[in-house]
Amino acid sequence: MTVLDDIIAGVREDLEVRRSAVPLEELKLRAEAAPAALDAYAALGGTAEPRTELKVISEVKRKSPSKGELASITDPAELARRYEQGGAAVISVLTEQRRFNGSLDDFDAVRAAVEIPLLRKDFTVDEYQIWEARAHGADLVLLIVAALDDAALRSFLKLTESLGMNALVETHTAEEIERAVAVGARIIGVNVRNLKTLDVDRSVFASLVGNIPPEAVIVAESGVRDADDVAHYAAHGANAVLVGEALVIGNQPEQAIADFSTAGAAAIAERLKG
């Protein structure tokens, strides 16, 4: 069993507990009553022409399977406010419990604290989670191509968009990018962390990004340690970066986000010159 398989097995178990407490029909009523989703595609620069800014998706992340405990984050709302003040375009909140020590309570706290789009970061394996995300005020959900067959990927993306949300469709290989493009994904992430082994290879991004059509927002995921890594991704075609660890272990997330944005914009300017 791979790391991804193990995580998904736990996600399914926890999902059944929540489904028993809140039936799907009740969840749908809550989703329909929630305020309309914010336009995350636009927030990430999808409507800009040309895309000259590097957008930062800042993550509320306590723990990871690869690094273990990262930060206690006793007040996720306060951290999120600092992200927003620092210029984050989107905030990602981990809600997976077992490996990331996240929760929907964290998500609710952040939703009440900020006014920018939120990504419900979890391992989506059932439509229940998509309705759940919308009911809690999510604007984006994560769809991992490696965790879904084509039918589920297409169905989940269609449901997500029908609820007014966007999906960050995560890929790791050229074949996964082809599948994401085939279902019409508009925000495509390239995760340089292999979810089967947890190894990080930053060179993967440059080798894969050329397979993504220009109309899609391209998000570089994992491996950001500093502004140089952000510049590297931006130079090779990233429109946005998703950053968790580098922000939560530092004491100045506002300055880090500003530095990432500046480095990314400079690298994009050089790329556009060419």
Short mmCIF file of C-alpha atoms in Angstrom, two decimals:
data_model
loop_
_atom_site.label_atom_id
_atom_site.label_comp_id
_atom_site.label_asym_id
_atom_site.label_seq_id
_atom_site.Cartn_x
_atom_site.Cartn_y
_atom_site.Cartn_z
CA MET A 1 0.00 0.00 0.00
CA THR A 2 1.35 3.45 -0.96
CA VAL A 3 1.25 6.50 1.32
CA LEU A 4 -1.59 7.88 -0.81
CA ASP A 5 -3.57 4.66 -0.49
CA ASP A 6 -3.12 4.69 3.27
CA ILE A 7 -4.24 8.31 3.59
CA ILE A 8 -7.32 7.69 1.45
CA ALA A 9 -8.30 4.67 3.52
CA GLY A 10 -8.33 6.86 6.62
CA VAL A 11 -10.19 9.63 4.81
CA ARG A 12 -12.95 7.19 3.86
CA GLU A 13 -13.31 5.99 7.45
CA ASP A 14 -13.56 9.53 8.81
CA LEU A 15 -15.98 10.48 6.05
CA GLU A 16 -18.41 7.76 7.10
CA VAL A 17 -18.46 9.12 10.64
CA ARG A 18 -19.40 12.59 9.37
CA ARG A 19 -21.95 11.17 6.94
CA SER A 20 -23.66 9.34 9.80
CA ALA A 21 -23.89 12.59 11.75
CA VAL A 22 -25.02 14.78 8.82
CA PRO A 23 -26.88 13.01 5.97
CA LEU A 24 -26.22 14.19 2.42
CA GLU A 25 -29.67 15.73 2.02
CA GLU A 26 -29.16 17.91 5.07
CA LEU A 27 -25.71 18.87 3.83
CA LYS A 28 -27.18 19.93 0.49
CA LEU A 29 -29.60 22.26 2.26
CA ARG A 30 -26.71 23.82 4.14
CA ALA A 31 -24.71 24.23 0.93
CA GLU A 32 -27.62 25.90 -0.83
CA ALA A 33 -27.99 28.33 2.07
CA ALA A 34 -24.30 29.28 2.13
CA PRO A 35 -23.12 32.60 0.65
CA ALA A 36 -22.08 32.34 -3.02
CA ALA A 37 -18.55 31.12 -3.69
CA LEU A 38 -15.82 33.64 -4.52
CA ASP A 39 -14.11 33.48 -7.93
CA ALA A 40 -10.83 31.73 -7.16
CA TYR A 41 -9.91 31.46 -10.86
CA ALA A 42 -9.92 35.25 -11.14
CA ALA A 43 -8.16 35.64 -7.79
CA LEU A 44 -5.35 33.47 -9.11
CA GLY A 45 -4.98 35.65 -12.19
CA GLY A 46 -6.90 33.45 -14.58
CA THR A 47 -8.69 36.38 -16.19
CA ALA A 48 -5.58 38.60 -16.47
CA GLU A 49 -3.87 39.08 -19.80
CA PRO A 50 -0.95 38.83 -19.66
CA ARG A 51 -0.43 37.22 -16.27
CA THR A 52 2.38 39.31 -14.86
CA GLU A 53 1.87 38.59 -11.15
CA LEU A 54 2.82 35.51 -9.17
CA LYS A 55 -0.06 34.57 -6.86
CA VAL A 56 0.51 32.89 -3.50
CA ILE A 57 -1.80 30.25 -2.04
CA SER A 58 -0.90 30.29 1.65
CA GLU A 59 -1.63 27.18 3.66
CA VAL A 60 -2.76 26.63 7.24
CA LYS A 61 -0.82 23.44 7.90
CA ARG A 62 0.13 21.94 11.26
CA LYS A 63 1.63 18.64 10.19
CA SER A 64 2.62 16.60 7.15
CA PRO A 65 3.29 12.90 6.51
CA SER A 66 6.82 13.69 5.34
CA LYS A 67 7.95 16.14 8.05
CA GLY A 68 5.69 15.35 11.00
CA GLU A 69 4.78 18.24 13.30
CA LEU A 70 5.40 21.65 11.72
CA ALA A 71 3.59 24.17 13.91
CA SER A 72 0.95 24.06 16.61
CA ILE A 73 -1.21 26.85 15.07
CA THR A 74 -3.43 27.38 18.09
CA ASP A 75 -5.25 30.22 16.28
CA PRO A 76 -5.76 29.40 12.59
CA ALA A 77 -7.96 32.46 12.13
CA GLU A 78 -5.17 34.81 13.24
CA LEU A 79 -2.66 33.11 10.94
CA ALA A 80 -5.13 33.42 8.06
CA ARG A 81 -5.61 37.12 8.76
CA ARG A 82 -1.85 37.57 8.58
CA TYR A 83 -1.82 35.72 5.27
CA GLU A 84 -4.54 37.98 3.91
CA GLN A 85 -2.75 41.11 5.14
CA GLY A 86 0.45 39.87 3.51
CA GLY A 87 -1.19 39.64 0.11
CA ALA A 88 -2.13 35.98 -0.25
CA ALA A 89 -4.52 35.45 -3.17
CA VAL A 90 -6.07 32.29 -1.71
CA ILE A 91 -5.80 30.54 1.64
CA SER A 92 -5.64 26.75 1.81
CA VAL A 93 -6.84 25.03 4.96
CA LEU A 94 -6.01 21.39 5.64
CA THR A 95 -9.05 19.49 6.89
CA GLU A 96 -7.62 15.94 6.80
CA GLN A 97 -7.34 14.76 10.41
CA ARG A 98 -5.01 11.78 10.66
CA ARG A 99 -1.89 12.79 8.74
CA PHE A 100 -2.24 16.60 8.75
CA ASN A 101 -4.04 17.30 12.05
CA GLY A 102 -6.55 19.49 10.24
CA SER A 103 -10.30 19.87 10.69
CA LEU A 104 -13.42 21.52 9.39
CA ASP A 105 -13.39 23.53 12.62
CA ASP A 106 -10.14 25.11 11.42
CA PHE A 107 -11.79 25.82 8.10
CA ASP A 108 -14.80 27.45 9.74
CA ALA A 109 -12.56 29.66 11.89
CA VAL A 110 -10.62 30.83 8.85
CA ARG A 111 -13.76 31.39 6.79
CA ALA A 112 -15.11 33.71 9.49
CA ALA A 113 -11.83 35.65 9.60
CA VAL A 114 -10.98 36.46 5.98
CA GLU A 115 -12.66 37.65 2.81
CA ILE A 116 -10.49 36.04 0.13
CA PRO A 117 -11.11 32.64 -1.52
CA LEU A 118 -10.53 29.51 0.54
CA LEU A 119 -9.36 26.10 -0.61
CA ARG A 120 -10.67 23.15 1.37
CA LYS A 121 -7.53 21.00 1.22
CA ASP A 122 -8.38 17.34 1.62
CA PHE A 123 -8.39 14.10 -0.31
CA THR A 124 -11.67 14.21 -2.22
CA VAL A 125 -12.97 10.70 -2.86
CA ASP A 126 -16.74 11.16 -2.58
CA GLU A 127 -19.22 13.80 -3.73
CA TYR A 128 -20.27 14.21 -0.10
CA GLN A 129 -17.00 16.08 0.53
CA ILE A 130 -17.75 18.54 -2.27
CA TRP A 131 -21.17 19.38 -0.86
CA GLU A 132 -19.53 19.54 2.57
CA ALA A 133 -16.92 22.01 1.33
CA ARG A 134 -19.59 24.30 -0.12
CA ALA A 135 -21.69 24.05 3.05
CA HIS A 136 -18.69 25.33 5.02
CA GLY A 137 -18.08 28.21 2.63
CA ALA A 138 -15.30 26.82 0.45
CA ASP A 139 -14.51 28.45 -2.89
CA LEU A 140 -12.08 25.77 -4.07
CA VAL A 141 -11.72 22.04 -3.56
CA LEU A 142 -8.75 19.80 -4.28
CA LEU A 143 -9.13 17.00 -6.84
CA ILE A 144 -6.08 14.73 -7.02
CA VAL A 145 -5.92 12.98 -10.37
CA ALA A 146 -3.88 10.10 -8.92
CA ALA A 147 -6.71 9.34 -6.48
CA LEU A 148 -9.57 9.31 -9.01
CA ASP A 149 -10.53 7.46 -12.17
CA ASP A 150 -11.64 9.49 -15.19
CA ALA A 151 -15.34 9.10 -14.48
CA ALA A 152 -15.02 10.31 -10.91
CA LEU A 153 -12.69 13.15 -11.89
CA ARG A 154 -15.13 14.41 -14.52
CA SER A 155 -18.15 13.99 -12.25
CA PHE A 156 -16.51 15.70 -9.27
CA LEU A 157 -15.31 18.63 -11.39
CA LYS A 158 -18.77 19.07 -12.87
CA LEU A 159 -20.39 19.03 -9.41
CA THR A 160 -17.80 21.47 -8.05
CA GLU A 161 -18.44 23.96 -10.83
CA SER A 162 -22.22 23.52 -10.61
CA LEU A 163 -21.97 24.70 -6.99
CA GLY A 164 -20.09 27.82 -8.10
CA MET A 165 -16.69 26.67 -6.89
CA ASN A 166 -13.42 26.03 -8.68
CA ALA A 167 -11.21 22.97 -8.37
CA LEU A 168 -7.46 22.81 -8.02
CA VAL A 169 -6.80 19.68 -10.07
CA GLU A 170 -3.52 18.22 -8.87
CA THR A 171 -1.19 16.28 -11.16
CA HIS A 172 2.18 14.58 -10.85
CA THR A 173 2.86 13.16 -14.34
CA ALA A 174 2.33 13.99 -18.02
CA GLU A 175 -0.42 11.38 -18.19
CA GLU A 176 -2.22 12.95 -15.24
CA ILE A 177 -1.98 16.38 -16.87
CA GLU A 178 -3.51 14.93 -20.03
CA ARG A 179 -6.41 13.57 -17.96
CA ALA A 180 -6.88 16.90 -16.18
CA VAL A 181 -6.97 18.79 -19.47
CA ALA A 182 -9.39 16.27 -20.97
CA VAL A 183 -12.01 16.94 -18.27
CA GLY A 184 -11.69 20.70 -18.66
CA ALA A 185 -9.68 21.64 -15.57
CA ARG A 186 -9.03 25.40 -15.41
CA ILE A 187 -6.68 25.42 -12.40
CA ILE A 188 -4.02 22.73 -12.71
CA GLY A 189 -1.44 22.04 -10.04
CA VAL A 190 1.84 20.25 -10.58
CA ASN A 191 2.89 18.68 -7.29
CA VAL A 192 6.59 17.93 -7.26
CA ARG A 193 6.11 15.68 -4.25
CA ASN A 194 5.47 12.08 -5.21
CA LEU A 195 2.47 11.11 -3.10
CA LYS A 196 3.42 7.45 -3.27
CA THR A 197 6.91 7.94 -1.82
CA LEU A 198 6.77 11.55 -0.47
CA ASP A 199 10.02 12.38 -2.30
CA VAL A 200 10.35 15.94 -3.66
CA ASP A 201 11.94 16.66 -7.03
CA ARG A 202 11.66 20.33 -8.03
CA SER A 203 12.86 19.60 -11.57
CA VAL A 204 9.59 17.77 -12.22
CA PHE A 205 7.76 21.08 -12.59
CA ALA A 206 9.82 22.31 -15.54
CA SER A 207 9.58 18.93 -17.25
CA LEU A 208 5.77 18.86 -17.08
CA VAL A 209 4.53 22.44 -17.31
CA GLY A 210 4.72 22.55 -21.10
CA ASN A 211 1.86 20.04 -21.28
CA ILE A 212 -0.60 22.49 -19.69
CA PRO A 213 -2.59 24.80 -22.00
CA PRO A 214 -2.01 28.56 -21.50
CA GLU A 215 -5.61 29.32 -20.53
CA ALA A 216 -5.26 27.22 -17.37
CA VAL A 217 -3.90 28.72 -14.17
CA ILE A 218 -0.74 26.75 -13.40
CA VAL A 219 0.05 26.16 -9.73
CA ALA A 220 3.40 24.86 -8.50
CA GLU A 221 2.92 22.73 -5.40
CA SER A 222 5.45 21.56 -2.80
CA GLY A 223 9.14 22.20 -2.43
CA VAL A 224 9.04 25.96 -1.75
CA ARG A 225 11.73 26.79 0.78
CA ASP A 226 12.44 30.40 -0.14
CA ALA A 227 12.05 33.12 -2.77
CA ASP A 228 14.59 31.41 -5.03
CA ASP A 229 12.36 28.35 -5.32
CA VAL A 230 9.40 30.59 -6.14
CA ALA A 231 11.45 32.37 -8.82
CA HIS A 232 12.43 29.00 -10.28
CA TYR A 233 8.81 27.92 -10.59
CA ALA A 234 7.71 31.28 -12.00
CA ALA A 235 10.53 31.28 -14.55
CA HIS A 236 9.27 27.94 -15.84
CA GLY A 237 5.63 28.96 -16.18
CA ALA A 238 3.94 28.96 -12.77
CA ASN A 239 1.16 31.50 -12.27
CA ALA A 240 0.85 30.64 -8.58
CA VAL A 241 2.60 28.70 -5.85
CA LEU A 242 1.03 26.78 -2.97
CA VAL A 243 3.14 27.22 0.17
CA GLY A 244 2.59 25.76 3.61
CA GLU A 245 5.68 24.67 5.51
CA ALA A 246 7.83 27.70 4.65
CA LEU A 247 5.13 30.01 6.02
CA VAL A 248 4.08 28.16 9.18
CA ILE A 249 7.61 27.54 10.46
CA GLY A 250 8.63 31.17 9.98
CA ASN A 251 7.68 34.08 12.22
CA GLN A 252 6.94 36.59 9.46
CA PRO A 253 4.43 35.14 6.99
CA GLU A 254 3.47 38.60 5.71
CA GLN A 255 7.05 39.38 4.69
CA ALA A 256 7.54 35.92 3.22
CA ILE A 257 4.44 36.27 1.04
CA ALA A 258 5.62 39.69 -0.14
CA ASP A 259 9.07 38.30 -0.94
CA PHE A 260 7.58 35.37 -2.84
CA SER A 261 5.31 37.66 -4.84
CA THR A 262 8.16 40.01 -5.72
CA ALA A 263 10.53 37.22 -6.73
CA GLY A 264 7.83 35.54 -8.78
CA ALA A 265 6.82 38.71 -10.60
CA ALA A 266 10.45 39.44 -11.49
CA ALA A 267 10.92 35.94 -12.89
CA ILE A 268 7.68 36.20 -14.89
CA ALA A 269 8.81 39.54 -16.33
CA GLU A 270 12.05 37.93 -17.51
CA ARG A 271 10.13 35.00 -18.98
CA LEU A 272 7.73 37.26 -20.87
CA LYS A 273 10.66 39.21 -22.32
CA GLY A 274 11.89 36.03 -23.93
#
